[in-house]
């Protein structure tokens, strides 16, 4: 009887220690979040853009007035037109002014248009590699939604565009450790988020979600960013799966190690029959078209087939 009671005591003690550990981890994460959101160099949205976004959120705002306000900012107009005329929106004709852009894109996507321009402007300097990856993923996401007729949230393409913004945040938080994590991940062929968690205590997914929440973005954009390296998702499943597929395809083509989307979430999202091999080939052609300095990796087709086979095996199992 004594041994039974002692065994119960040990079991309860183990449970208590696990709970204490989880609480300490939660406290540490909260402290890191507070420190990150108080950084002086945290990516911010300009006052003018904030004002425009507030106008767009106000249902009583007159779109004509919003367009007039956009036109007052010549630099913003130039950047919006550059984005609209790129492959991002796949326009059938050249767009020369904001009125034309709004008519073609649609009033509901003006907010997305401004936010996309703002994000790409942030990433145009030292974060060019993140921008290239994010931009290519956003185009792939648009095609994926159309091909599989997925019911994604209205601003899903912007969500995909911003999914790795947390890497920019981690660089500001601890540049030396973040760079070390990148090098370790490449050297050991590990997913970057795995090494980030080990070295920094958080991942770029968490950091990105916190920043987007700080900007006041809605849950349909913050949650998929938070979940984009998770095996499964409780909500925003389609958006999360889209990011995972695009992230896997683009990184594989660039020779970067990343987890394959788990078959469980693919099935839930309506992407259970995705064939990755032709997608990898098509994406290679896309990058060759939109990135002048893109180089096709040696033995890429062999590695693509290997990735596709592993994905198919996962589907069977």
Coordinates of C-alpha atoms in Angstrom, one line a residue:
X1 CA 0.0 0.0 0.0
X2 CA 2.9 2.3 0.8
X3 CA 4.4 1.8 -2.6
X4 CA 1.1 2.6 -4.3
X5 CA 0.7 5.8 -2.4
X6 CA 4.4 6.7 -3.1
X7 CA 3.8 6.0 -6.9
X8 CA 0.7 8.3 -6.9
X9 CA 2.8 11.0 -5.1
X10 CA 5.6 10.7 -7.7
X11 CA 3.1 10.9 -10.6
X12 CA 1.4 14.0 -9.1
X13 CA 4.8 15.6 -8.5
X14 CA 5.7 15.0 -12.2
X15 CA 2.5 16.6 -13.3
X16 CA 3.1 19.6 -11.0
X17 CA 6.6 20.1 -12.3
X18 CA 5.4 20.0 -15.9
X19 CA 2.8 22.6 -15.1
X20 CA 5.4 24.8 -13.3
X21 CA 7.6 24.5 -16.4
X22 CA 4.8 25.5 -18.7
X23 CA 4.0 28.5 -16.5
X24 CA 7.6 29.6 -16.5
X25 CA 7.8 29.2 -20.3
X26 CA 4.6 31.3 -20.6
X27 CA 6.0 34.0 -18.4
X28 CA 9.2 34.1 -20.4
X29 CA 7.3 34.4 -23.6
X30 CA 5.2 37.2 -22.3
X31 CA 8.4 39.1 -21.1
X32 CA 10.0 38.6 -24.6
X33 CA 6.8 39.9 -26.2
X34 CA 6.8 43.0 -24.0
X35 CA 10.4 43.7 -24.7
X36 CA 9.9 43.3 -28.5
X37 CA 6.9 45.6 -28.6
X38 CA 8.9 48.3 -26.8
X39 CA 11.8 48.3 -29.2
X40 CA 12.6 51.7 -30.7
X41 CA 13.4 50.3 -34.2
X42 CA 10.3 48.1 -34.5
X43 CA 8.8 48.3 -38.0
X44 CA 6.1 50.9 -38.0
X45 CA 3.4 52.3 -40.3
X46 CA 3.7 55.9 -41.3
X47 CA 1.2 58.4 -39.8
X48 CA -0.2 59.1 -43.3
X49 CA -0.8 55.4 -44.0
X50 CA -2.3 54.9 -40.6
X51 CA -4.7 57.8 -41.3
X52 CA -5.7 56.2 -44.6
X53 CA -6.2 52.8 -43.1
X54 CA -8.4 54.4 -40.4
X55 CA -10.5 56.0 -43.1
X56 CA -10.9 52.7 -44.9
X57 CA -12.0 50.9 -41.7
X58 CA -14.7 53.6 -41.1
X59 CA -17.7 52.3 -43.0
X60 CA -19.0 55.8 -43.3
X61 CA -15.9 57.0 -45.2
X62 CA -16.4 58.2 -48.7
X63 CA -14.1 56.2 -51.1
X64 CA -13.8 59.3 -53.3
X65 CA -12.3 61.2 -50.4
X66 CA -10.0 58.3 -49.6
X67 CA -8.7 58.3 -53.2
X68 CA -8.2 62.1 -53.0
X69 CA -6.1 61.6 -49.9
X70 CA -4.0 58.8 -51.5
X71 CA -3.3 61.1 -54.5
X72 CA -1.9 63.8 -52.2
X73 CA 1.0 61.4 -51.4
X74 CA 3.0 61.3 -54.6
X75 CA 5.5 58.7 -53.3
X76 CA 2.7 56.4 -52.1
X77 CA 0.9 56.7 -55.4
X78 CA 4.1 55.8 -57.3
X79 CA 4.7 52.7 -55.1
X80 CA 1.1 51.6 -55.3
X81 CA 1.2 51.8 -59.1
X82 CA 4.5 49.9 -59.2
X83 CA 2.9 47.1 -57.1
X84 CA -0.3 47.0 -59.2
X85 CA 1.6 46.8 -62.4
X86 CA 3.8 43.9 -61.1
X87 CA 2.7 40.3 -61.2
X88 CA 1.1 40.6 -57.7
X89 CA -2.4 41.5 -59.0
X90 CA -2.0 39.9 -62.5
X91 CA -3.5 43.0 -64.2
X92 CA -4.6 42.6 -67.9
X93 CA -3.5 46.1 -68.7
X94 CA -1.0 48.8 -67.6
X95 CA -2.4 51.0 -64.7
X96 CA -1.5 54.7 -64.8
X97 CA -3.5 56.2 -61.9
X98 CA -5.1 55.4 -58.6
X99 CA -8.7 55.7 -59.9
X100 CA -7.9 53.1 -62.5
X101 CA -6.2 50.8 -59.9
X102 CA -9.2 51.0 -57.6
X103 CA -11.6 50.2 -60.4
X104 CA -9.6 47.1 -61.5
X105 CA -8.6 45.8 -58.0
X106 CA -11.9 46.7 -56.4
X107 CA -12.9 49.0 -53.5
X108 CA -12.7 46.2 -50.9
X109 CA -9.0 45.6 -51.7
X110 CA -7.8 49.2 -51.4
X111 CA -6.8 48.6 -47.8
X112 CA -4.8 45.5 -48.9
X113 CA -3.2 47.5 -51.7
X114 CA -1.9 50.2 -49.2
X115 CA -0.7 47.6 -46.7
X116 CA 1.0 45.5 -49.3
X117 CA 2.8 48.6 -50.6
X118 CA 3.8 49.6 -47.0
X119 CA 5.2 46.1 -46.2
X120 CA 7.2 45.9 -49.5
X121 CA 8.7 49.3 -48.8
X122 CA 9.8 48.1 -45.3
X123 CA 11.5 45.1 -46.8
X124 CA 13.2 46.8 -49.8
X125 CA 16.5 47.4 -47.9
X126 CA 18.3 44.9 -45.9
X127 CA 15.5 42.4 -45.9
X128 CA 15.4 41.8 -49.7
X129 CA 15.7 38.0 -49.4
X130 CA 12.6 38.0 -47.2
X131 CA 10.8 40.2 -49.6
X132 CA 11.7 38.0 -52.6
X133 CA 10.4 34.9 -50.8
X134 CA 7.3 36.6 -49.5
X135 CA 6.4 38.2 -52.9
X136 CA 6.9 34.9 -54.8
X137 CA 4.8 33.1 -52.1
X138 CA 1.9 35.6 -52.5
X139 CA 1.8 35.1 -56.3
X140 CA 1.8 31.3 -55.8
X141 CA -1.0 31.6 -53.1
X142 CA -3.2 33.5 -55.5
X143 CA -2.8 30.8 -58.2
X144 CA -3.3 28.1 -55.6
X145 CA -6.6 29.6 -54.4
X146 CA -7.8 29.9 -58.0
X147 CA -6.7 26.4 -59.1
X148 CA -8.3 24.6 -56.1
X149 CA -11.2 27.1 -55.7
X150 CA -10.4 27.6 -52.0
X151 CA -12.5 29.8 -49.8
X152 CA -9.9 32.0 -48.2
X153 CA -10.3 35.2 -46.3
X154 CA -10.5 38.4 -48.3
X155 CA -7.0 39.6 -47.6
X156 CA -5.3 36.2 -47.8
X157 CA -2.7 37.3 -50.4
X158 CA -1.6 40.1 -48.1
X159 CA -1.4 37.6 -45.2
X160 CA 0.9 35.4 -47.3
X161 CA 3.0 38.4 -48.2
X162 CA 3.6 39.3 -44.6
X163 CA 4.0 35.8 -43.2
X164 CA 7.7 36.1 -42.5
X165 CA 7.8 39.7 -41.2
X166 CA 8.7 38.2 -37.8
X167 CA 12.2 37.6 -39.1
X168 CA 12.6 41.3 -39.4
X169 CA 11.4 41.7 -35.8
X170 CA 13.8 39.1 -34.5
X171 CA 16.7 40.8 -36.3
X172 CA 15.8 44.0 -34.4
X173 CA 15.4 42.1 -31.2
X174 CA 18.7 40.3 -31.3
X175 CA 20.5 40.6 -34.5
X176 CA 23.6 38.5 -33.6
X177 CA 21.6 35.5 -32.3
X178 CA 19.2 35.7 -35.1
X179 CA 22.0 35.6 -37.7
X180 CA 23.6 32.8 -35.8
X181 CA 20.3 30.9 -36.0
X182 CA 20.1 31.4 -39.7
X183 CA 23.7 30.0 -40.2
X184 CA 23.1 27.1 -37.9
X185 CA 19.8 26.2 -39.7
X186 CA 21.6 26.2 -43.1
X187 CA 24.7 24.3 -41.9
X188 CA 22.6 21.6 -40.2
X189 CA 19.8 21.5 -42.7
X190 CA 17.2 22.4 -40.1
X191 CA 14.1 24.6 -40.3
X192 CA 15.0 28.1 -39.2
X193 CA 12.1 28.3 -36.7
X194 CA 13.4 25.2 -34.9
X195 CA 16.8 26.9 -34.3
X196 CA 15.1 30.3 -33.4
X197 CA 13.1 28.6 -30.7
X198 CA 16.3 27.0 -29.3
X199 CA 18.4 30.2 -29.4
X200 CA 15.9 33.0 -28.9
X201 CA 13.1 31.4 -27.0
X202 CA 10.5 32.3 -29.6
X203 CA 10.0 31.9 -33.4
X204 CA 9.5 34.4 -36.2
X205 CA 5.9 33.1 -36.4
X206 CA 5.3 34.4 -32.9
X207 CA 7.1 37.7 -33.4
X208 CA 5.3 38.3 -36.7
X209 CA 1.9 37.7 -35.1
X210 CA 2.7 40.1 -32.2
X211 CA 3.7 42.9 -34.6
X212 CA 0.6 42.5 -36.8
X213 CA -1.5 42.5 -33.6
X214 CA 0.3 45.6 -32.5
X215 CA -0.6 47.2 -35.9
X216 CA -4.2 46.4 -35.2
X217 CA -4.6 43.8 -38.0
X218 CA -7.5 41.3 -37.7
X219 CA -7.3 37.7 -36.5
X220 CA -7.8 36.3 -40.0
X221 CA -4.3 37.7 -40.7
X222 CA -2.5 37.4 -37.4
X223 CA -3.5 33.8 -36.7
X224 CA -2.3 32.1 -40.0
X225 CA 1.0 33.9 -39.5
X226 CA 1.3 32.5 -36.0
X227 CA 0.4 29.0 -37.2
X228 CA 2.3 28.8 -40.4
X229 CA 4.9 26.3 -39.0
X230 CA 2.4 24.2 -36.9
X231 CA 1.4 20.7 -37.8
X232 CA -2.3 21.5 -37.5
X233 CA -4.6 24.5 -37.0
X234 CA -7.8 24.9 -35.1
X235 CA -9.0 27.8 -37.2
X236 CA -8.1 29.7 -40.3
X237 CA -7.1 26.3 -41.7
X238 CA -7.3 27.2 -45.4
X239 CA -5.1 30.4 -44.9
X240 CA -2.6 28.5 -42.7
X241 CA -2.3 25.6 -45.2
X242 CA -1.9 28.0 -48.1
X243 CA 1.1 29.7 -46.4
X244 CA 2.6 26.3 -45.5
X245 CA 2.3 25.0 -49.1
X246 CA 3.8 28.3 -50.6
X247 CA 6.5 28.4 -47.9
X248 CA 7.5 24.8 -48.7
X249 CA 7.5 25.2 -52.4
X250 CA 9.4 28.5 -52.6
X251 CA 12.0 27.5 -50.0
X252 CA 12.6 24.1 -51.6
X253 CA 13.2 25.8 -55.0
X254 CA 15.7 28.1 -53.3
X255 CA 17.5 25.2 -51.6
X256 CA 16.3 26.1 -48.0
X257 CA 15.3 23.4 -45.6
X258 CA 11.7 23.8 -44.4
X259 CA 9.0 21.4 -43.1
X260 CA 6.6 19.9 -45.5
X261 CA 3.0 20.7 -44.8
X262 CA 1.4 17.9 -42.9
X263 CA -1.2 15.8 -44.7
X264 CA -3.7 16.4 -41.9
X265 CA -3.9 20.2 -42.5
X266 CA -3.8 19.7 -46.2
X267 CA -6.8 17.4 -46.1
X268 CA -8.7 19.8 -43.9
X269 CA -8.0 22.7 -46.2
X270 CA -9.1 20.9 -49.4
X271 CA -5.5 20.5 -50.6
X272 CA -5.1 16.8 -49.9
X273 CA -4.4 15.9 -53.5
X274 CA -1.8 18.6 -54.1
X275 CA 1.0 17.2 -56.3
X276 CA 4.2 19.1 -55.3
X277 CA 6.5 18.0 -58.1
X278 CA 4.8 19.9 -61.0
X279 CA 4.3 22.8 -58.6
X280 CA 8.0 23.0 -57.8
X281 CA 8.8 22.9 -61.5
X282 CA 6.3 25.7 -62.3
X283 CA 7.6 27.8 -59.4
X284 CA 11.1 27.5 -60.6
X285 CA 10.0 28.9 -64.0
X286 CA 8.2 31.7 -62.2
X287 CA 11.3 32.7 -60.2
X288 CA 13.4 32.6 -63.3
X289 CA 10.9 35.1 -64.8
X290 CA 10.4 37.5 -61.9
X291 CA 13.9 37.5 -60.4
X292 CA 16.8 38.5 -62.7
X293 CA 19.4 37.1 -60.3
X294 CA 17.7 33.7 -59.7
X295 CA 19.8 30.7 -60.4
X296 CA 18.4 27.2 -60.8
X297 CA 20.1 24.9 -58.3
X298 CA 22.1 21.9 -59.6
X299 CA 20.2 18.6 -59.3
X300 CA 17.1 20.6 -58.6
X301 CA 14.8 18.2 -60.5
X302 CA 16.1 15.2 -58.5
X303 CA 15.6 17.1 -55.2
X304 CA 12.1 18.1 -56.3
X305 CA 11.2 14.5 -57.0
X306 CA 12.5 13.5 -53.6
X307 CA 10.4 16.2 -51.9
X308 CA 7.3 15.2 -53.9
X309 CA 7.8 11.5 -53.1
X310 CA 8.2 12.2 -49.4
X311 CA 5.0 14.3 -49.5
X312 CA 3.1 11.5 -51.4
X313 CA 4.4 8.9 -48.8
X314 CA 3.1 11.1 -46.0
X315 CA -0.3 11.2 -47.8
X316 CA -0.5 7.4 -48.0
X317 CA 0.6 7.0 -44.3

